[in-house]
PDB file of C-alpha atoms in Angstrom:
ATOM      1  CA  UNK A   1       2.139   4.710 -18.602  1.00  0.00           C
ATOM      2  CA  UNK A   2       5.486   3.636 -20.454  1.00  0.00           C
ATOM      3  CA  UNK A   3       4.096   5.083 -23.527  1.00  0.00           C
ATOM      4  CA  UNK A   4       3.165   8.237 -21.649  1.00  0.00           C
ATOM      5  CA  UNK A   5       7.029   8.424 -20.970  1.00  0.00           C
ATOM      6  CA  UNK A   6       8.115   7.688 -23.714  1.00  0.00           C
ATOM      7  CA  UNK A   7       5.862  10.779 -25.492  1.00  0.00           C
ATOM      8  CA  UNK A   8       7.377  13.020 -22.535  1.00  0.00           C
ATOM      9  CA  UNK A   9      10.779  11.978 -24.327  1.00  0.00           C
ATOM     10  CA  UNK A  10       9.807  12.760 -27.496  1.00  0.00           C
ATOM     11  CA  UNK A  11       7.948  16.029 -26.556  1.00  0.00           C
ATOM     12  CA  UNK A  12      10.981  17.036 -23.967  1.00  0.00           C
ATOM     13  CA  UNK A  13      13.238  18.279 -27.379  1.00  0.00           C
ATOM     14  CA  UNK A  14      11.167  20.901 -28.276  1.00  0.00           C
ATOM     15  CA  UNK A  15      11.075  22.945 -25.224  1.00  0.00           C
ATOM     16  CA  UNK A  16      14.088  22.032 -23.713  1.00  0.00           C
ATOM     17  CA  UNK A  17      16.090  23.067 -26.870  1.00  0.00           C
ATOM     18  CA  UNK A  18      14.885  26.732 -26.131  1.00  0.00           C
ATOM     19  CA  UNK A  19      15.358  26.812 -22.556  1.00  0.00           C
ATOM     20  CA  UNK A  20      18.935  25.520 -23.161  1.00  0.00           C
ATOM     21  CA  UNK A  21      19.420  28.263 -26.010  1.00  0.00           C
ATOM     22  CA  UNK A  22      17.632  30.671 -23.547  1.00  0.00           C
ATOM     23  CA  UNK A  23      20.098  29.750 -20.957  1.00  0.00           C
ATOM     24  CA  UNK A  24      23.059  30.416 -23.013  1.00  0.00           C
ATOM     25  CA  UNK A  25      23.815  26.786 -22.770  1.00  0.00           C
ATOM     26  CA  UNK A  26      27.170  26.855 -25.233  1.00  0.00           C
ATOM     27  CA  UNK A  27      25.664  24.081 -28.036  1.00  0.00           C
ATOM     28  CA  UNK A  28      25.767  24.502 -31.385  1.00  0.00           C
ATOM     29  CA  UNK A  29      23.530  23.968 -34.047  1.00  0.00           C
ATOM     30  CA  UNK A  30      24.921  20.474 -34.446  1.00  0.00           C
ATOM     31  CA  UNK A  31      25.484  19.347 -31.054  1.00  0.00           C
ATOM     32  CA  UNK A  32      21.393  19.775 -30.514  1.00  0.00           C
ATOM     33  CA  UNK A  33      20.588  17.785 -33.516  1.00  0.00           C
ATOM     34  CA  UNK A  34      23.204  15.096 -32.150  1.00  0.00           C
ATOM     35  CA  UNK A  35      21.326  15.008 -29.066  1.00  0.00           C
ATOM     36  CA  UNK A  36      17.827  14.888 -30.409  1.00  0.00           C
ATOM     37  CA  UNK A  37      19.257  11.941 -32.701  1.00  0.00           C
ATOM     38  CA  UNK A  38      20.898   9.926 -30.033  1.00  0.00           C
ATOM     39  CA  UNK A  39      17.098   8.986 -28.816  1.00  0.00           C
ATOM     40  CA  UNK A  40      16.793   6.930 -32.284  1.00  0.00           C
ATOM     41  CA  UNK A  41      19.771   5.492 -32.258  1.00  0.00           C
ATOM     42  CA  UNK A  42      18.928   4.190 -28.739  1.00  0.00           C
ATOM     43  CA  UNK A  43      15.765   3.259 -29.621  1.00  0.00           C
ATOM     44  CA  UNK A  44      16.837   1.380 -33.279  1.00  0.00           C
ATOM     45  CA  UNK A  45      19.300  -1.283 -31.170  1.00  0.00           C
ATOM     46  CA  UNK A  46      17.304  -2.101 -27.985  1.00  0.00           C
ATOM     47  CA  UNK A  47      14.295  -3.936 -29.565  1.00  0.00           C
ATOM     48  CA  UNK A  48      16.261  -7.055 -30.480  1.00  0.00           C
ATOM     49  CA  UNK A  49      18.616  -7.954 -27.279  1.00  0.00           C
ATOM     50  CA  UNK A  50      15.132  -7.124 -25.747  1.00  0.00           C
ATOM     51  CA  UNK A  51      13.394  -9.728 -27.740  1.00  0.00           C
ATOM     52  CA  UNK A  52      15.790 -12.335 -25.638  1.00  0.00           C
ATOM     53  CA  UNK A  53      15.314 -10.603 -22.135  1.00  0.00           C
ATOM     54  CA  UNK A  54      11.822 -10.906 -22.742  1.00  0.00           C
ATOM     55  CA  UNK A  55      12.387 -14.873 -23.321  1.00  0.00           C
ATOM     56  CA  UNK A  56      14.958 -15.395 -20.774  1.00  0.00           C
ATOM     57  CA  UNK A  57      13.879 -12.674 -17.577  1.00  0.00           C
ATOM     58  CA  UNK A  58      10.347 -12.742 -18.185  1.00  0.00           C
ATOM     59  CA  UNK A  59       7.668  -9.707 -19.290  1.00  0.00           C
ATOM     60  CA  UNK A  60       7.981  -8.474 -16.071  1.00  0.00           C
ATOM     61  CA  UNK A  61      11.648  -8.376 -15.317  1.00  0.00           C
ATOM     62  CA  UNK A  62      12.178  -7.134 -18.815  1.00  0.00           C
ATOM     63  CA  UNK A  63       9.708  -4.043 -18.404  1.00  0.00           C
ATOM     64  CA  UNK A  64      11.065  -3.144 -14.519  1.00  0.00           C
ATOM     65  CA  UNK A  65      14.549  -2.609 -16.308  1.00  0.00           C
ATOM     66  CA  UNK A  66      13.086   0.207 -18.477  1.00  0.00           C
ATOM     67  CA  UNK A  67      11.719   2.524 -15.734  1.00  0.00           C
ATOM     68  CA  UNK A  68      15.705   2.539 -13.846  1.00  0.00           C
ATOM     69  CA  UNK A  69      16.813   3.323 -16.982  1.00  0.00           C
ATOM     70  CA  UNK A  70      14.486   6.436 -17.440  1.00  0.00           C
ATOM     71  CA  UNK A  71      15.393   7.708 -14.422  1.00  0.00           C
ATOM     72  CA  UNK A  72      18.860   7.220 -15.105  1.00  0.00           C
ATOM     73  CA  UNK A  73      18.070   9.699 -17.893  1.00  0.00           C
ATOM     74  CA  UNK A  74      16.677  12.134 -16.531  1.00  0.00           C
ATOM     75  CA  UNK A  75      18.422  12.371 -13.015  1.00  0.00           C
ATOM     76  CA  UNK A  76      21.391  12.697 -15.138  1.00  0.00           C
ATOM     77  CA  UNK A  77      20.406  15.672 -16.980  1.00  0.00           C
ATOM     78  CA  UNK A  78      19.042  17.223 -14.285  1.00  0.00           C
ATOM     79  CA  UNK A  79      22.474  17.098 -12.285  1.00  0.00           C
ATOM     80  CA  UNK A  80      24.441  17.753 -15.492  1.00  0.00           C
ATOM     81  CA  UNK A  81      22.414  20.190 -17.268  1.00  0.00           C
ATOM     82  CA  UNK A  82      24.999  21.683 -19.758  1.00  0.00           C
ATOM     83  CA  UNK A  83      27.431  18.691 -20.112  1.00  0.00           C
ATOM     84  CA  UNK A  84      27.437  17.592 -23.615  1.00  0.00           C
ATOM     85  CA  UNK A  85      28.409  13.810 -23.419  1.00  0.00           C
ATOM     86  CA  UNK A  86      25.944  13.282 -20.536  1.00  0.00           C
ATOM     87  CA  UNK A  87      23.107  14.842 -22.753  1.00  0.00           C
ATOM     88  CA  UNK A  88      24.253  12.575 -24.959  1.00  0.00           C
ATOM     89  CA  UNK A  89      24.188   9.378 -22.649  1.00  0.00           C
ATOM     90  CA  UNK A  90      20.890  10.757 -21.215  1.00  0.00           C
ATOM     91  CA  UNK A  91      19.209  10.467 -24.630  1.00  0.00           C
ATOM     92  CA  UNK A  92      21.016   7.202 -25.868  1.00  0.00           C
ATOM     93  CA  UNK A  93      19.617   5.721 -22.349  1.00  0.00           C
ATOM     94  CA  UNK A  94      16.284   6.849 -23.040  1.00  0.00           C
ATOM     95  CA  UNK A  95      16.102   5.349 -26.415  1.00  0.00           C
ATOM     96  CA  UNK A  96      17.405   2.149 -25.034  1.00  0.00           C
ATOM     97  CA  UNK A  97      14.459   2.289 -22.919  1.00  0.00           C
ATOM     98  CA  UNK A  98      12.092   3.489 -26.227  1.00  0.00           C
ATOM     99  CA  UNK A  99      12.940   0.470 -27.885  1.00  0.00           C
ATOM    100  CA  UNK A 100      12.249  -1.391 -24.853  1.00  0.00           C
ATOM    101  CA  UNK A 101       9.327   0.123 -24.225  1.00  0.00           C
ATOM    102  CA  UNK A 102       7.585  -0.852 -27.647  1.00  0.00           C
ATOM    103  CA  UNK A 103       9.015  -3.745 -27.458  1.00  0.00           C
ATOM    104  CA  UNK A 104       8.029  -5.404 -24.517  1.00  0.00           C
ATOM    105  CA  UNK A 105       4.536  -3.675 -23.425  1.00  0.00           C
ATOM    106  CA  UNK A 106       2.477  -4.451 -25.988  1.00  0.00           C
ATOM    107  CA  UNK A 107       3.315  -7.938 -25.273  1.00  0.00           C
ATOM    108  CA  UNK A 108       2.985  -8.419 -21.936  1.00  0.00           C
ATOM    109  CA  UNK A 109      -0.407  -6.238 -21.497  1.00  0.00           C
ATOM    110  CA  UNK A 110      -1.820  -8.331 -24.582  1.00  0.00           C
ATOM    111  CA  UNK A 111      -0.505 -11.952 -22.753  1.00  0.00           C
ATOM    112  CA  UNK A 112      -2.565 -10.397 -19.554  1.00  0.00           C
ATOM    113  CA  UNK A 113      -5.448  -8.549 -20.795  1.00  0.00           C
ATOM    114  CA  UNK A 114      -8.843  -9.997 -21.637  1.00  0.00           C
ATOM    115  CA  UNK A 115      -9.718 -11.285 -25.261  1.00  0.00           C
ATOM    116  CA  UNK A 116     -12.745  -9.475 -25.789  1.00  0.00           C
ATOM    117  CA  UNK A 117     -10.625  -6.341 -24.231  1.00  0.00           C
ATOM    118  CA  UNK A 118      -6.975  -6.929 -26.041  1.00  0.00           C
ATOM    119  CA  UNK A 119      -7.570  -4.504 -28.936  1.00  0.00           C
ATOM    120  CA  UNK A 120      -9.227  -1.560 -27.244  1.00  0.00           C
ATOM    121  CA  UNK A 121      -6.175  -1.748 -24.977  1.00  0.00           C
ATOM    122  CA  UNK A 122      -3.786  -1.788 -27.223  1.00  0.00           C
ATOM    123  CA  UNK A 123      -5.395   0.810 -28.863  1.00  0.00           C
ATOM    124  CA  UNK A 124      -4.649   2.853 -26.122  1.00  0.00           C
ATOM    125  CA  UNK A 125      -0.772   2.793 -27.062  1.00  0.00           C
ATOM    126  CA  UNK A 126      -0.557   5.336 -29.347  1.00  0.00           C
ATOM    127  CA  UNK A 127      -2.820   8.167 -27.543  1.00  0.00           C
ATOM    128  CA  UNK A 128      -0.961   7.551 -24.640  1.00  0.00           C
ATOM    129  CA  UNK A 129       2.206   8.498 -26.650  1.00  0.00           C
ATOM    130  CA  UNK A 130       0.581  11.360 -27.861  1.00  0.00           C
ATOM    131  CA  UNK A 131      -0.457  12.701 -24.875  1.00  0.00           C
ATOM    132  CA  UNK A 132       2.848  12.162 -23.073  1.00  0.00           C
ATOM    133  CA  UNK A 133       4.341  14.572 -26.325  1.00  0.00           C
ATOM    134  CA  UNK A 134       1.867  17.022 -26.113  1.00  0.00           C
ATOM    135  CA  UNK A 135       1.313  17.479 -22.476  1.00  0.00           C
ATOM    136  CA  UNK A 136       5.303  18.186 -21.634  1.00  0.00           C
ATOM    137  CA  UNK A 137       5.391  20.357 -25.194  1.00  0.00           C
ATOM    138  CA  UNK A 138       2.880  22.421 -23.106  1.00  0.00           C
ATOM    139  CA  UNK A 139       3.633  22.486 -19.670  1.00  0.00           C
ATOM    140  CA  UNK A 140       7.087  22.827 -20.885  1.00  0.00           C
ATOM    141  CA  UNK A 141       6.135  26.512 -22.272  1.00  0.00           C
ATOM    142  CA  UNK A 142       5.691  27.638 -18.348  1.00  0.00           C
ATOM    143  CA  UNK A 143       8.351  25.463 -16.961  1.00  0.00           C
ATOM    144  CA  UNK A 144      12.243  25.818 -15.996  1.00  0.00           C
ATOM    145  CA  UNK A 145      14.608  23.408 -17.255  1.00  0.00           C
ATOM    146  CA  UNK A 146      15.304  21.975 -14.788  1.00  0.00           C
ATOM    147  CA  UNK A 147      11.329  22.053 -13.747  1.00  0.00           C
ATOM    148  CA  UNK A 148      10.720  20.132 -16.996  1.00  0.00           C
ATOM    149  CA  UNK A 149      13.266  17.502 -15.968  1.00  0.00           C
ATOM    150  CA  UNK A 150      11.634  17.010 -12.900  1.00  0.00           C
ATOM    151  CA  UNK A 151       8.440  16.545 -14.349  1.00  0.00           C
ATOM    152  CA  UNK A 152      10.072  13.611 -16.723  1.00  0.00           C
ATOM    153  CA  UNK A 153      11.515  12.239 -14.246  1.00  0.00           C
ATOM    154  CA  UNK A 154       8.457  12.275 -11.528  1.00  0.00           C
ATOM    155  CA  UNK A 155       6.474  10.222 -14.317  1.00  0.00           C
ATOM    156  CA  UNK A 156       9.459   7.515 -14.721  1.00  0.00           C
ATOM    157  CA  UNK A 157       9.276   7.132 -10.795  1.00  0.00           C
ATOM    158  CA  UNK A 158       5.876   6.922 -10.718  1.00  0.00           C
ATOM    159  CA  UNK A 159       5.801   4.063 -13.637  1.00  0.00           C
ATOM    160  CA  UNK A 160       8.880   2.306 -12.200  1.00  0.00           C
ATOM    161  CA  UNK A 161       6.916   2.224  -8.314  1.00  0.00           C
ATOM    162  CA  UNK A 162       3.570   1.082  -9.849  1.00  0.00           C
ATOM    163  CA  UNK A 163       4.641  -1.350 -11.910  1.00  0.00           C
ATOM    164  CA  UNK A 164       6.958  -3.636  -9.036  1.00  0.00           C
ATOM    165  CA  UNK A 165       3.291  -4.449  -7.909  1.00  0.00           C
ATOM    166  CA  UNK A 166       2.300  -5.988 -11.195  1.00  0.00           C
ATOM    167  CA  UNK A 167       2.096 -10.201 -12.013  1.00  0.00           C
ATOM    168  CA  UNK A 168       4.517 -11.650 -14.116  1.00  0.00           C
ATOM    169  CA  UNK A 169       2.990 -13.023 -17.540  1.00  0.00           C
ATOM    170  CA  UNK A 170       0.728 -16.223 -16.980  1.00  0.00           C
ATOM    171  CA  UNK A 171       1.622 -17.183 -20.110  1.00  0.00           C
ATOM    172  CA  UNK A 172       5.587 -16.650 -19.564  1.00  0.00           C
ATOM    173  CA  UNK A 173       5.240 -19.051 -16.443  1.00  0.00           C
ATOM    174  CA  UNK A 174       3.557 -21.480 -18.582  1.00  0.00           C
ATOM    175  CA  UNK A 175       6.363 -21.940 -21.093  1.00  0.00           C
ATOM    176  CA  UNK A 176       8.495 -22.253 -18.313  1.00  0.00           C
ATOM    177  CA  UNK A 177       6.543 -24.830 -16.896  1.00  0.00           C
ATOM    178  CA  UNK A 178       5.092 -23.131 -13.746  1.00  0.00           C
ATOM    179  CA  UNK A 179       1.414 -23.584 -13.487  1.00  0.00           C
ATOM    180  CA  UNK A 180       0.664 -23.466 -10.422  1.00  0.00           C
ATOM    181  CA  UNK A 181       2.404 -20.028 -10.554  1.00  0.00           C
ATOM    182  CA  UNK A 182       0.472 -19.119 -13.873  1.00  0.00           C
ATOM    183  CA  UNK A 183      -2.504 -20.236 -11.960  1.00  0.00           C
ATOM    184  CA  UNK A 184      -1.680 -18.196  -8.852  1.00  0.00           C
ATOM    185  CA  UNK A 185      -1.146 -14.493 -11.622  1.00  0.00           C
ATOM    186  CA  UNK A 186      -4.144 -15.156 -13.643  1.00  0.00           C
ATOM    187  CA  UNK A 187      -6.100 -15.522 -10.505  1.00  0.00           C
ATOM    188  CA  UNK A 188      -4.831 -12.210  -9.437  1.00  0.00           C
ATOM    189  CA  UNK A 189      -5.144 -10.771 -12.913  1.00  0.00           C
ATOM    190  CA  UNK A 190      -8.900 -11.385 -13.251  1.00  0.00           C
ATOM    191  CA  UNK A 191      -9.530 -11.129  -9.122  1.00  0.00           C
ATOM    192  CA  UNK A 192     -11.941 -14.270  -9.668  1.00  0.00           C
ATOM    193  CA  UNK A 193     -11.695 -17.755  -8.247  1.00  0.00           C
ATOM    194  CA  UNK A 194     -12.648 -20.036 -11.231  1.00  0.00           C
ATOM    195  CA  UNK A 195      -9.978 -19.660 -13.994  1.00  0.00           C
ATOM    196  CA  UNK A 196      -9.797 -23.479 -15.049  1.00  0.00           C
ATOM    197  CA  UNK A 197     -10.625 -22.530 -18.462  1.00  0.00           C
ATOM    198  CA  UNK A 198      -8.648 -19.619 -19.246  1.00  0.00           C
ATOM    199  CA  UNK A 199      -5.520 -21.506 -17.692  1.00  0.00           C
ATOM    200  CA  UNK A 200      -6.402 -24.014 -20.144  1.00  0.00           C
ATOM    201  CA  UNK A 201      -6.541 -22.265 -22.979  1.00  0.00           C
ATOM    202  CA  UNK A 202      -3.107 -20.468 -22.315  1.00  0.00           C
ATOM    203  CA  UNK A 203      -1.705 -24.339 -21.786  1.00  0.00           C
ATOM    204  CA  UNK A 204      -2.581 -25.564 -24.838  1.00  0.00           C
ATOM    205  CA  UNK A 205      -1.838 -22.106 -26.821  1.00  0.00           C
ATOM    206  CA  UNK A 206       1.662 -22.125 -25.084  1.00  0.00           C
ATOM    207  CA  UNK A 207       2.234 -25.865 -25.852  1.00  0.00           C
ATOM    208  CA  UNK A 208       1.478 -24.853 -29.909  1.00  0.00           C
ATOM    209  CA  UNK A 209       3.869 -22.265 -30.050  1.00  0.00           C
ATOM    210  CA  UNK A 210       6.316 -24.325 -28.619  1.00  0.00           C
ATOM    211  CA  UNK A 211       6.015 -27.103 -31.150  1.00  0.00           C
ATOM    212  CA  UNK A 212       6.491 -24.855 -33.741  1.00  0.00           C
ATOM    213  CA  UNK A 213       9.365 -22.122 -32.797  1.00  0.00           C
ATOM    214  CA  UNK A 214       9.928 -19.104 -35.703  1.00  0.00           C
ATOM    215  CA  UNK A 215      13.131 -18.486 -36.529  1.00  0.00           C
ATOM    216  CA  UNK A 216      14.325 -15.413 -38.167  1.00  0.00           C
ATOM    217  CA  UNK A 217      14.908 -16.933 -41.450  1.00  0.00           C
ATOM    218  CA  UNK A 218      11.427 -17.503 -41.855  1.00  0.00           C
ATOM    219  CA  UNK A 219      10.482 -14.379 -42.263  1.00  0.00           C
ATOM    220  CA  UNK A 220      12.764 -14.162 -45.426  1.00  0.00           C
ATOM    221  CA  UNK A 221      12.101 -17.502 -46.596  1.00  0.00           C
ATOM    222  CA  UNK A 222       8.515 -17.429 -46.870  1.00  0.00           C
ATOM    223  CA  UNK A 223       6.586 -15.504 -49.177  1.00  0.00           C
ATOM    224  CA  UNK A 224       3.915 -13.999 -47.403  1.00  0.00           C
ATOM    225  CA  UNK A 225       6.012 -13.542 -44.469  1.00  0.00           C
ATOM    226  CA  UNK A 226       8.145 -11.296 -46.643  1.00  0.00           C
ATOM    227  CA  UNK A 227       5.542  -9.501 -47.899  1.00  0.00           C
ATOM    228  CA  UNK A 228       4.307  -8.803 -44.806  1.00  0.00           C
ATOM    229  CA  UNK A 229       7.952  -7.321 -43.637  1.00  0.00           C
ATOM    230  CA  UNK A 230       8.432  -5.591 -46.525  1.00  0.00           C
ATOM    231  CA  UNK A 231       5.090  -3.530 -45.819  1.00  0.00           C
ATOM    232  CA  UNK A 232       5.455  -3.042 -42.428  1.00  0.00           C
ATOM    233  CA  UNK A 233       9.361  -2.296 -42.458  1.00  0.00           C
ATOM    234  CA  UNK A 234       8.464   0.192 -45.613  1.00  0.00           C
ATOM    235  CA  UNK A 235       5.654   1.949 -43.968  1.00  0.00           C
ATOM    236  CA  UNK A 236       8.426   2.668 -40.969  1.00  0.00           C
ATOM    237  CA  UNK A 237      11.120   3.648 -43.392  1.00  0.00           C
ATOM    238  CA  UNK A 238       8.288   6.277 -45.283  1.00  0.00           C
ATOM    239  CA  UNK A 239       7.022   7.338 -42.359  1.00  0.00           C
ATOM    240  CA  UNK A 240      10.667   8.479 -41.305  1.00  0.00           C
ATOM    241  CA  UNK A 241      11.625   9.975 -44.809  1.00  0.00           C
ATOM    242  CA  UNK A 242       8.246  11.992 -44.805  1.00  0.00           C
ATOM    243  CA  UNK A 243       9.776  14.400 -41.521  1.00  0.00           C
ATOM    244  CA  UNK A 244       7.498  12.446 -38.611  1.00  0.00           C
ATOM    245  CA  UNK A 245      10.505  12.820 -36.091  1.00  0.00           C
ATOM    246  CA  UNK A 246      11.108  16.657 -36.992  1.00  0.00           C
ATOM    247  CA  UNK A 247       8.262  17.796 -36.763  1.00  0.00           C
ATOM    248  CA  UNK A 248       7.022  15.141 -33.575  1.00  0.00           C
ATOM    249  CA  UNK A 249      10.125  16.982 -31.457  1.00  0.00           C
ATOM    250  CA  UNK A 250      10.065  20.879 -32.870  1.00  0.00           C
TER     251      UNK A 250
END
């Protein structure tokens, strides 16, 4: 459901420019584009000092952060419609939590979910994005703005409330040396008895990657590490230069 908000975000541009311009909302030409941008550059800085959160809060502390600051979002554009610098703040908060979001989730739900289920899951990702774009790009067409906020911000609530209920990352408590507490969230995760195995399994992984820690200059230093990078950071970078985000938010 994170990704689901985060396509709402994405999606919210489109119709909310024209209810804005619709409104006589006094922004120009460049103040919109400002504000549509201010969701990347929220979204380009949050990954890394998320990267540490995740290591020193936990998955689950980590990921309650980014629903609060959704709803920060949108509660402040729905009691400062028209203000320019909270627009602004709205969107840079949102793409904190973007950034966050892709971050984090993907890691947590594949430390939880089952092996012979982790792909299909994470599959999931990028539909639920979609769908979060296209459903408010919609909706929005019959909406207010300030019924569109709402909307946003009923789905961050909704995400925020759900997810207090969920374990913390067996395999987090394992590197921090908590079995019996990895024990305890697996148990719950699977709703079985008998996870001797599995806990097992998540020990010995855990103790590996532990032994041998990646730093960042690995990925430059070795070859097919750099490769890799290279690849996956140019993909990003053409995928950006070929219009993705224009036409994703007109």
């Amino acid at each position: 459901m994170g990704y689901l908000v985060c396509g709402n975000w994405i999606g919210w541009s489109s119709p909310a420019t024209y209810l804005m311009k619709h409104n006589k909302t006094e922004l120009d030409v460049t103040n919109y584009g400002m504000m549509i941008a201010m969701y990347d550059l929220g979204n380009l800085i949050s990954p890394i000092p998320c990267g540490f959160l995740l290591g020193l809060l936990g998955r689950k502390l980590t990921i309650c952060v980014i629903g609060p600051l959704n709803m920060i979002a949108w509660t402040a554009i729905l009691v400062w419609p028209s203000r320019l610098d909270v627009l602004y703040a709205a969107r840079l908060f949102a793409g904190l939590a973007k950034g966050m979001t892709l971050c984090s989730i993907p890691i947590y739900v594949g430390e939880i979910a089952e092996v012979k289920l982790r792909g299909t899951v994470l599959s999931m990702f990028p539909i639920s994005l979609a769908l979060g774009m296209i459903g408010i790009q919609s909706i929005g067409q019959v909406l207010d703005y300030q019924q569109l906020n709402m909307l946003g911000l009923s789905f961050s609530t909704v995400f925020t409330v759900l997810f207090l209920f969920m374990p913390e990352s067996p395999y987090y408590l394992m590197q921090k040396n908590r079995r019996d507490q990895a024990e305890k969230s697996l148990r719950r995760i699977r709703a079985k008895g008998d996870v001797t195995d599995e806990l097992e399994m998540i020990e010995k992984t855990v103790a590996k990657q532990m032994q041998s820690k990646a730093t960042y200059g690995e990925l430059f230093m070795n070859k097919s590490n750099r490769k890799a990078f290279v690849i996956t950071a140019g993909a990003c970078v053409f995928q950006r230069l070929s219009g993705i985000s224009p036409v994703s938010i007109s």
